[in-house]
Amino acid sequence: MTRTGLEEGVTRRDVLKVAGLTGIGAALYASGIERFLPRALTAQATDQVPFYGKYQAGILTPVQNHVQVVAFDIQTTRRDELIDLLQRWTRACARLTAGLSLGESDSRYVPPEDTGEADGLSASHLTFTFGCGISLFADNRFGIAHKRPDALRELPVFDLDQLDERWSGGDLVVQICADDQQVVFHALRNLTRIGRGVVKIRWTQSGFQRSKAADATGGTPRNLFGFKDGTGNPDLSQATVRDKHLFYQWRDGSPWLTNGSFLVVRRIQMHLEVWDRTILKEQERTFGRERSSGAPLGSKKEFDSVTPKQRTAHGEAQLPSDSHTAVAHGTGKEHLLRRSYSYQAGINETTGALDAGLLFLSFQRSPEQFNTIQKRLATSDRLNEYITHRGSALFACFGGIQKGGYIGDALFA
Ligand code: HEM
């Protein structure tokens, strides 16, 4: 395998295919004049998100159209087998995020190396974000019990939780995002295939959002209750904000997790039928925002600051104190990055109602940020009348993967 100037796991033949180089271009490449290649690659690389970097992709990456979150349980008890799998996954992810297939088979008498359903599709901003759950450290089965970060503990059971074991736990997690659903599925399927015998899927949840290309406004996406969702996310363009609220720091206690982030996954059912019978004024009081503009009640524009104490001329609070925005905002001290998607999963067998809601995904430097906000929401959020939390899981997502390294290598070093 040639690695000159190329991502690990990417061959020259792959590059020629992606770059669409034939004839003279291919001849130049074959003759070693490689400076022609990066340009050709760049021209084709507009929808690729680098797999390697300081942070894992899929956190700061602008939210893609589709997600699949997959939790795996590890079947092997052998540390070397687990590490070997993480290395094979690393090579596969480097190829897939570069828009390449997993390889070509030279023989018609063996199963193809790549399952083929993504042939002809571009990288579609495919990203992988890997993390580990509390159970990975249990029983010291891989010799890493002493490395469990102190903050990686079971989330508390919150008031009104109705959690189903089906959507909880997992030794490893991967958040797979892309703008094409088939690209996401292909990635999920092939990671699972590569992991056969070493890991097995514990649960998988998929989500969608409005497709960016089809949204003429190009603004903040709307959730299934029709409201803009994501407005109040922190401004992560500033490194100080990222360090303070999003990424784990060396000094937090577990150096191997530096530049990683905690991922909370909550499956929250949204009772659409009840919501659909609720008058608009009450819907807006529930979120504390105008539906059309997304502005906080009492303000004019979507990104106006949230001022819970603002009052009307009659002394009435403009932003109801039990509205979702007011309660989640609190005193404005805790921040997390919400990167949620909508989900729909058929119907409730008993009622015939649509089973749909929010696949709530948040990244934060410490799970305490989520816990503090959710504790408040669980006790006094007006939105609770319309939602039920059904699933819950917490993972520590690794720092960025470096070229030559592999997923989670700092944990096993
Ligand atoms: C189905 C459940 C939920 C729905 C439909 C929902 C929807 C919304 C909407 C529409 C907003 C206002 C616009 C925005 O700032 O994005 C908002 C704000 C927010 N939500 Fe939620 N949310 C849900 C659950 C949660 C949960 C579980 C948490 C965390 C524990 C959370 C944390 C926040 C935060 C921190 C804000 C921003 C508050 C601020 O302006 O400072 N939400 N949510």
XYZ file of C-alpha atoms and ligand atoms in Angstrom:
456
model
C 0.000 0.000 0.000
C 1.366 3.408 -0.976
C 1.104 6.121 1.620
C 3.029 8.960 -0.062
C 1.009 12.052 0.698
C -2.169 10.021 1.049
C -4.400 9.186 3.969
C -3.551 5.934 5.641
C -5.528 3.099 4.119
C -5.977 4.869 0.776
C -4.238 3.373 -2.244
C -3.078 4.989 -5.481
C -5.705 3.064 -7.425
C -8.353 4.539 -5.090
C -7.061 8.022 -5.669
C -7.182 7.595 -9.400
C -10.757 6.416 -9.127
C -11.883 9.279 -6.902
C -10.009 11.872 -8.867
C -11.472 10.416 -12.021
C -8.014 10.380 -13.573
C -7.705 8.500 -16.804
C -5.468 8.729 -19.826
C -2.800 11.428 -19.469
C -3.620 12.137 -15.828
C -3.219 8.509 -14.887
C -0.017 8.255 -16.885
C 1.427 11.294 -15.132
C 0.509 9.802 -11.806
C 1.970 6.448 -12.680
C 5.170 8.197 -13.728
C 5.475 9.637 -10.248
C 4.455 13.243 -10.909
C 2.229 13.252 -7.868
C 1.804 16.971 -7.589
C -1.038 16.625 -10.082
C -2.952 14.449 -7.653
C -3.836 16.603 -4.696
C -5.372 19.147 -7.010
C -7.509 16.589 -8.677
C -8.448 15.200 -5.313
C -9.273 18.617 -3.927
C -11.549 19.284 -6.832
C -13.539 16.199 -5.877
C -13.206 16.601 -2.151
C -15.701 19.342 -1.387
C -17.984 17.042 0.562
C -15.304 15.235 2.567
C -14.759 15.891 6.250
C -11.238 14.963 7.425
C -11.225 11.855 9.590
C -7.978 12.780 11.352
C -7.487 15.876 13.480
C -7.250 17.388 16.938
C -10.901 16.578 17.682
C -13.011 13.797 16.255
C -15.223 14.817 13.354
C -18.986 14.903 13.988
C -18.815 17.292 16.943
C -17.888 20.664 15.477
C -18.914 19.531 11.982
C -22.034 21.377 10.751
C -24.949 19.002 11.367
C -25.475 16.628 8.425
C -28.910 15.454 7.267
C -28.834 11.930 8.714
C -27.481 10.144 11.754
C -27.177 6.595 12.977
C -26.004 6.124 16.541
C -24.836 2.579 17.193
C -23.854 1.039 20.517
C -21.779 -2.143 20.484
C -21.124 -4.709 23.176
C -17.724 -6.363 23.048
C -17.771 -10.127 22.826
C -14.086 -10.876 23.046
C -12.193 -10.818 26.325
C -8.875 -10.381 24.519
C -7.373 -6.917 24.567
C -5.294 -7.582 21.419
C -8.411 -8.579 19.466
C -10.161 -5.387 20.523
C -7.178 -3.249 19.549
C -6.937 -5.051 16.218
C -10.598 -4.236 15.548
C -10.105 -0.563 16.407
C -7.192 -0.487 13.962
C -9.235 -2.119 11.216
C -12.101 0.299 11.872
C -9.644 3.195 11.650
C -8.468 2.098 8.196
C -12.050 1.594 7.032
C -13.212 4.997 8.327
C -10.278 6.766 6.639
C -11.332 5.268 3.326
C -15.059 5.782 3.698
C -14.753 9.432 4.744
C -12.556 9.981 1.673
C -15.399 8.681 -0.482
C -13.651 5.409 -1.267
C -14.896 1.855 -1.225
C -13.353 -0.636 1.165
C -11.481 -2.371 -1.598
C -11.906 -4.427 -4.695
C -11.991 -8.178 -4.852
C -9.773 -9.845 -7.391
C -11.758 -13.049 -7.341
C -15.390 -13.734 -8.147
C -15.213 -16.727 -5.817
C -15.018 -14.801 -2.539
C -17.470 -12.267 -1.085
C -16.677 -8.702 -2.252
C -14.570 -6.629 0.144
C -17.115 -3.823 0.034
C -20.846 -4.466 0.167
C -21.333 -2.105 -2.782
C -24.464 -0.109 -1.961
C -22.522 3.156 -1.761
C -20.836 2.688 -5.171
C -21.250 5.885 -7.164
C -22.071 7.959 -4.082
C -19.763 10.678 -2.829
C -18.463 10.978 0.741
C -21.556 13.097 1.568
C -19.809 14.700 4.589
C -19.582 11.305 6.274
C -18.207 11.476 9.818
C -17.573 8.928 12.568
C -17.416 9.834 16.251
C -16.303 6.994 18.531
C -16.658 6.729 22.277
C -16.784 4.253 25.122
C -19.308 3.497 27.842
C -18.881 2.801 31.533
C -19.109 -0.959 30.976
C -15.880 -0.967 28.935
C -14.022 -0.463 32.205
C -16.011 -3.038 34.197
C -14.217 -6.043 35.723
C -10.926 -4.740 34.389
C -11.478 -7.095 31.443
C -9.143 -5.109 29.173
C -6.776 -3.935 31.897
C -8.072 -0.344 31.800
C -10.319 -0.151 34.884
C -7.954 2.379 36.490
C -8.411 4.663 33.478
C -12.156 5.213 33.858
C -12.706 8.963 34.031
C -14.285 9.955 37.301
C -17.063 11.783 35.454
C -18.067 8.664 33.484
C -20.813 7.401 35.806
C -24.401 6.276 35.275
C -26.627 9.291 34.650
C -29.095 9.858 37.481
C -32.694 8.756 37.028
C -34.598 11.994 36.516
C -38.209 12.713 37.486
C -40.647 11.483 34.813
C -38.067 9.227 33.125
C -39.639 6.137 31.583
C -36.502 4.502 30.309
C -36.375 1.348 28.287
C -33.287 -0.864 28.611
C -33.403 -1.317 24.837
C -31.923 2.160 24.314
C -29.423 2.205 27.150
C -25.792 1.264 27.783
C -23.116 -0.095 25.437
C -19.355 -0.727 25.624
C -18.604 1.326 22.520
C -20.562 3.873 20.534
C -20.220 5.386 17.109
C -22.189 8.337 15.858
C -22.292 8.091 12.057
C -23.501 11.202 10.203
C -23.765 12.040 6.494
C -25.960 13.911 4.082
C -26.972 10.707 2.306
C -28.847 8.044 4.242
C -27.474 5.219 2.128
C -23.920 6.373 2.847
C -24.733 6.242 6.570
C -26.213 2.770 6.291
C -23.274 1.513 4.238
C -20.899 2.735 6.938
C -22.901 1.120 9.723
C -23.164 -2.160 7.860
C -19.493 -2.366 7.042
C -18.294 -1.452 10.543
C -20.557 -4.202 11.844
C -19.277 -6.636 9.253
C -15.653 -5.862 10.089
C -16.434 -6.294 13.784
C -18.207 -9.633 13.482
C -17.068 -12.039 16.202
C -15.472 -9.251 18.253
C -18.426 -6.924 18.820
C -22.165 -7.121 18.350
C -24.731 -4.360 18.024
C -26.540 -3.620 21.280
C -28.829 -0.932 19.870
C -28.963 1.395 16.944
C -31.039 4.552 16.516
C -31.437 6.652 13.418
C -32.409 10.273 12.983
C -33.046 12.841 10.313
C -33.419 16.556 9.954
C -34.639 18.774 7.169
C -32.335 18.303 4.232
C -30.142 21.362 3.904
C -30.395 21.447 0.112
C -34.198 21.566 0.241
C -34.520 24.268 2.909
C -34.822 27.595 1.137
C -34.222 29.556 4.355
C -31.040 27.630 5.185
C -31.598 28.605 8.805
C -31.827 26.722 12.086
C -33.555 23.358 11.535
C -37.025 22.781 13.015
C -38.005 19.910 15.294
C -41.175 17.826 14.914
C -43.160 20.368 16.976
C -42.354 22.898 14.236
C -39.952 25.080 16.279
C -36.420 26.123 15.423
C -34.111 23.921 17.454
C -30.467 24.769 18.113
C -30.634 28.562 18.357
C -29.293 28.711 21.918
C -26.201 26.593 21.217
C -22.954 28.216 22.407
C -20.763 30.045 19.882
C -18.034 27.477 19.359
C -16.008 29.558 16.944
C -14.123 30.808 20.003
C -11.452 28.432 21.356
C -12.085 29.600 24.924
C -15.751 28.594 24.682
C -14.840 25.209 23.195
C -12.306 24.528 25.950
C -14.607 25.626 28.711
C -17.798 23.852 27.655
C -17.119 21.204 25.032
C -13.772 19.437 25.131
C -12.207 17.478 27.944
C -8.974 19.016 29.198
C -5.768 17.301 30.304
C -6.230 18.705 33.812
C -9.717 17.160 34.152
C -8.081 13.985 35.454
C -7.837 11.401 32.633
C -5.156 12.606 30.200
C -6.078 9.948 27.603
C -9.437 11.734 27.109
C -7.872 15.114 26.277
C -9.748 16.791 23.397
C -12.530 14.251 23.774
C -16.076 15.051 24.845
C -18.918 13.369 26.714
C -21.868 12.348 24.556
C -25.361 12.079 26.052
C -27.929 10.174 23.976
C -31.567 10.538 25.049
C -34.468 9.087 23.114
C -37.332 11.488 23.790
C -40.749 10.609 22.473
C -42.816 13.626 21.412
C -46.589 13.227 21.690
C -47.515 14.721 18.358
C -51.286 14.183 18.633
C -51.499 16.141 21.896
C -49.296 18.898 20.512
C -51.309 19.153 17.309
C -54.441 19.916 19.369
C -52.693 22.700 21.310
C -53.312 26.322 20.312
C -50.332 28.216 18.889
C -50.180 30.683 21.771
C -49.779 27.834 24.251
C -47.186 26.116 22.022
C -45.168 29.333 22.022
C -45.497 29.736 25.791
C -44.287 26.139 26.163
C -41.034 26.800 24.322
C -40.872 30.480 25.304
C -40.216 31.340 21.675
C -42.197 32.504 18.673
C -42.767 29.692 16.267
C -42.173 31.587 13.021
C -39.097 33.664 13.882
C -37.705 31.603 16.768
C -37.312 34.818 18.821
C -37.586 34.521 22.623
C -41.015 35.810 23.733
C -40.691 39.508 24.461
C -37.921 39.914 21.851
C -37.924 40.410 18.107
C -35.205 38.309 16.535
C -34.155 34.667 16.760
C -30.732 35.313 18.236
C -31.805 38.018 20.710
C -30.556 37.151 24.163
C -32.796 35.242 26.536
C -33.852 37.560 29.369
C -36.121 35.608 31.693
C -36.904 38.624 33.862
C -38.196 40.859 31.047
C -41.754 42.010 31.914
C -44.689 43.514 30.043
C -46.100 46.964 30.959
C -48.509 45.047 33.257
C -45.674 43.386 35.146
C -46.308 39.971 33.565
C -43.234 37.915 32.589
C -42.883 37.913 28.827
C -40.901 34.696 28.876
C -42.892 32.279 31.070
C -40.648 31.058 33.874
C -41.650 27.455 33.230
C -41.075 27.664 29.463
C -38.487 25.258 28.058
C -36.170 28.088 27.065
C -36.318 29.795 30.465
C -35.777 26.576 32.431
C -33.021 25.241 30.175
C -31.314 28.646 30.189
C -31.445 29.047 33.975
C -28.936 31.679 34.930
C -27.079 31.099 31.661
C -24.096 29.365 33.311
C -24.313 25.841 31.895
C -23.805 25.272 28.195
C -23.727 22.189 26.044
C -23.668 21.512 22.318
C -26.989 20.070 21.160
C -26.599 18.107 17.933
C -30.009 16.434 17.950
C -32.045 14.814 15.184
C -35.697 13.859 14.794
C -36.645 10.200 14.746
C -39.689 8.250 13.701
C -40.088 4.582 14.419
C -43.442 3.340 13.146
C -46.470 3.339 15.421
C -47.285 2.634 19.021
C -48.880 -0.832 18.813
C -51.444 -0.068 21.511
C -52.641 3.397 20.537
C -51.852 3.448 16.830
C -50.173 6.839 17.350
C -46.957 7.699 15.522
C -43.859 6.865 17.547
C -41.716 9.917 16.844
C -39.566 12.365 18.723
C -36.143 13.749 19.310
C -32.933 11.754 19.269
C -31.315 14.210 21.663
C -27.533 14.221 21.277
C -25.423 16.581 23.300
C -21.664 16.950 23.631
C -20.154 18.510 26.732
C -16.910 18.647 28.649
C -18.565 17.022 31.656
C -21.839 15.102 32.062
C -22.590 17.416 34.983
C -23.519 20.140 32.487
C -26.289 17.915 31.139
C -27.320 16.685 34.596
C -27.755 20.184 35.994
C -29.955 21.314 33.110
C -31.967 18.086 32.934
C -32.611 18.124 36.693
C -34.262 21.522 36.271
C -36.169 20.502 33.142
C -37.465 17.282 34.704
C -39.058 19.174 37.571
C -40.439 22.343 36.015
C -40.435 22.330 32.205
C -43.832 23.104 30.654
C -42.748 20.886 27.741
C -42.976 17.776 29.961
C -46.680 17.529 29.191
C -45.824 16.704 25.592
C -42.716 14.495 25.844
C -41.448 11.292 27.509
C -37.802 10.285 27.914
C -37.506 6.656 26.732
C -33.785 6.005 26.431
C -30.556 7.217 27.984
C -26.868 6.544 27.475
C -23.600 8.264 28.262
C -20.260 7.834 26.489
C -16.789 9.336 26.689
C -15.820 10.177 23.102
C -12.117 9.961 22.348
C -9.933 12.876 21.349
C -9.097 13.267 17.669
C -7.408 10.425 15.799
C -3.930 11.166 14.466
C -2.474 9.804 11.238
C -0.641 6.591 12.066
C -2.724 6.151 15.221
C -6.039 4.401 15.754
C -9.393 5.010 17.395
C -8.978 5.132 21.187
C -5.217 4.471 21.076
C -4.488 6.807 24.017
C -6.750 4.667 26.220
C -4.867 1.475 25.382
C -1.356 2.989 25.360
C -38.070 16.549 22.956
C -37.292 17.243 23.784
C -36.807 18.620 23.496
C -37.219 19.516 22.555
C -38.325 19.354 21.521
C -36.411 20.697 22.712
C -36.518 21.831 21.937
C -35.881 23.034 22.211
C -36.152 24.285 21.554
C -37.175 24.487 20.449
C -35.350 25.211 22.094
C -35.327 26.713 21.761
C -34.423 27.009 20.620
C -32.996 26.689 20.905
O -32.336 27.385 21.677
O -32.512 25.705 20.371
C -34.530 24.552 23.077
C -33.553 25.155 23.824
C -32.719 24.492 24.694
N -32.824 23.189 25.081
Fe -34.207 21.876 24.455
N -35.513 20.478 23.714
C -35.709 19.228 24.215
C -35.007 18.623 25.232
C -33.910 19.174 25.856
C -33.073 18.496 26.810
C -33.248 17.050 27.286
C -32.079 19.369 27.161
C -30.897 19.185 28.085
C -30.941 18.624 29.236
C -32.325 20.593 26.439
C -31.539 21.710 26.536
C -31.783 22.913 25.916
C -30.948 24.088 26.076
C -29.651 24.189 26.895
C -31.540 25.092 25.316
C -31.037 26.532 25.135
C -31.522 27.398 26.254
C -30.938 28.806 26.131
O -31.454 29.580 25.301
O -29.965 29.093 26.834
N -33.433 20.438 25.665
N -34.875 23.224 23.127
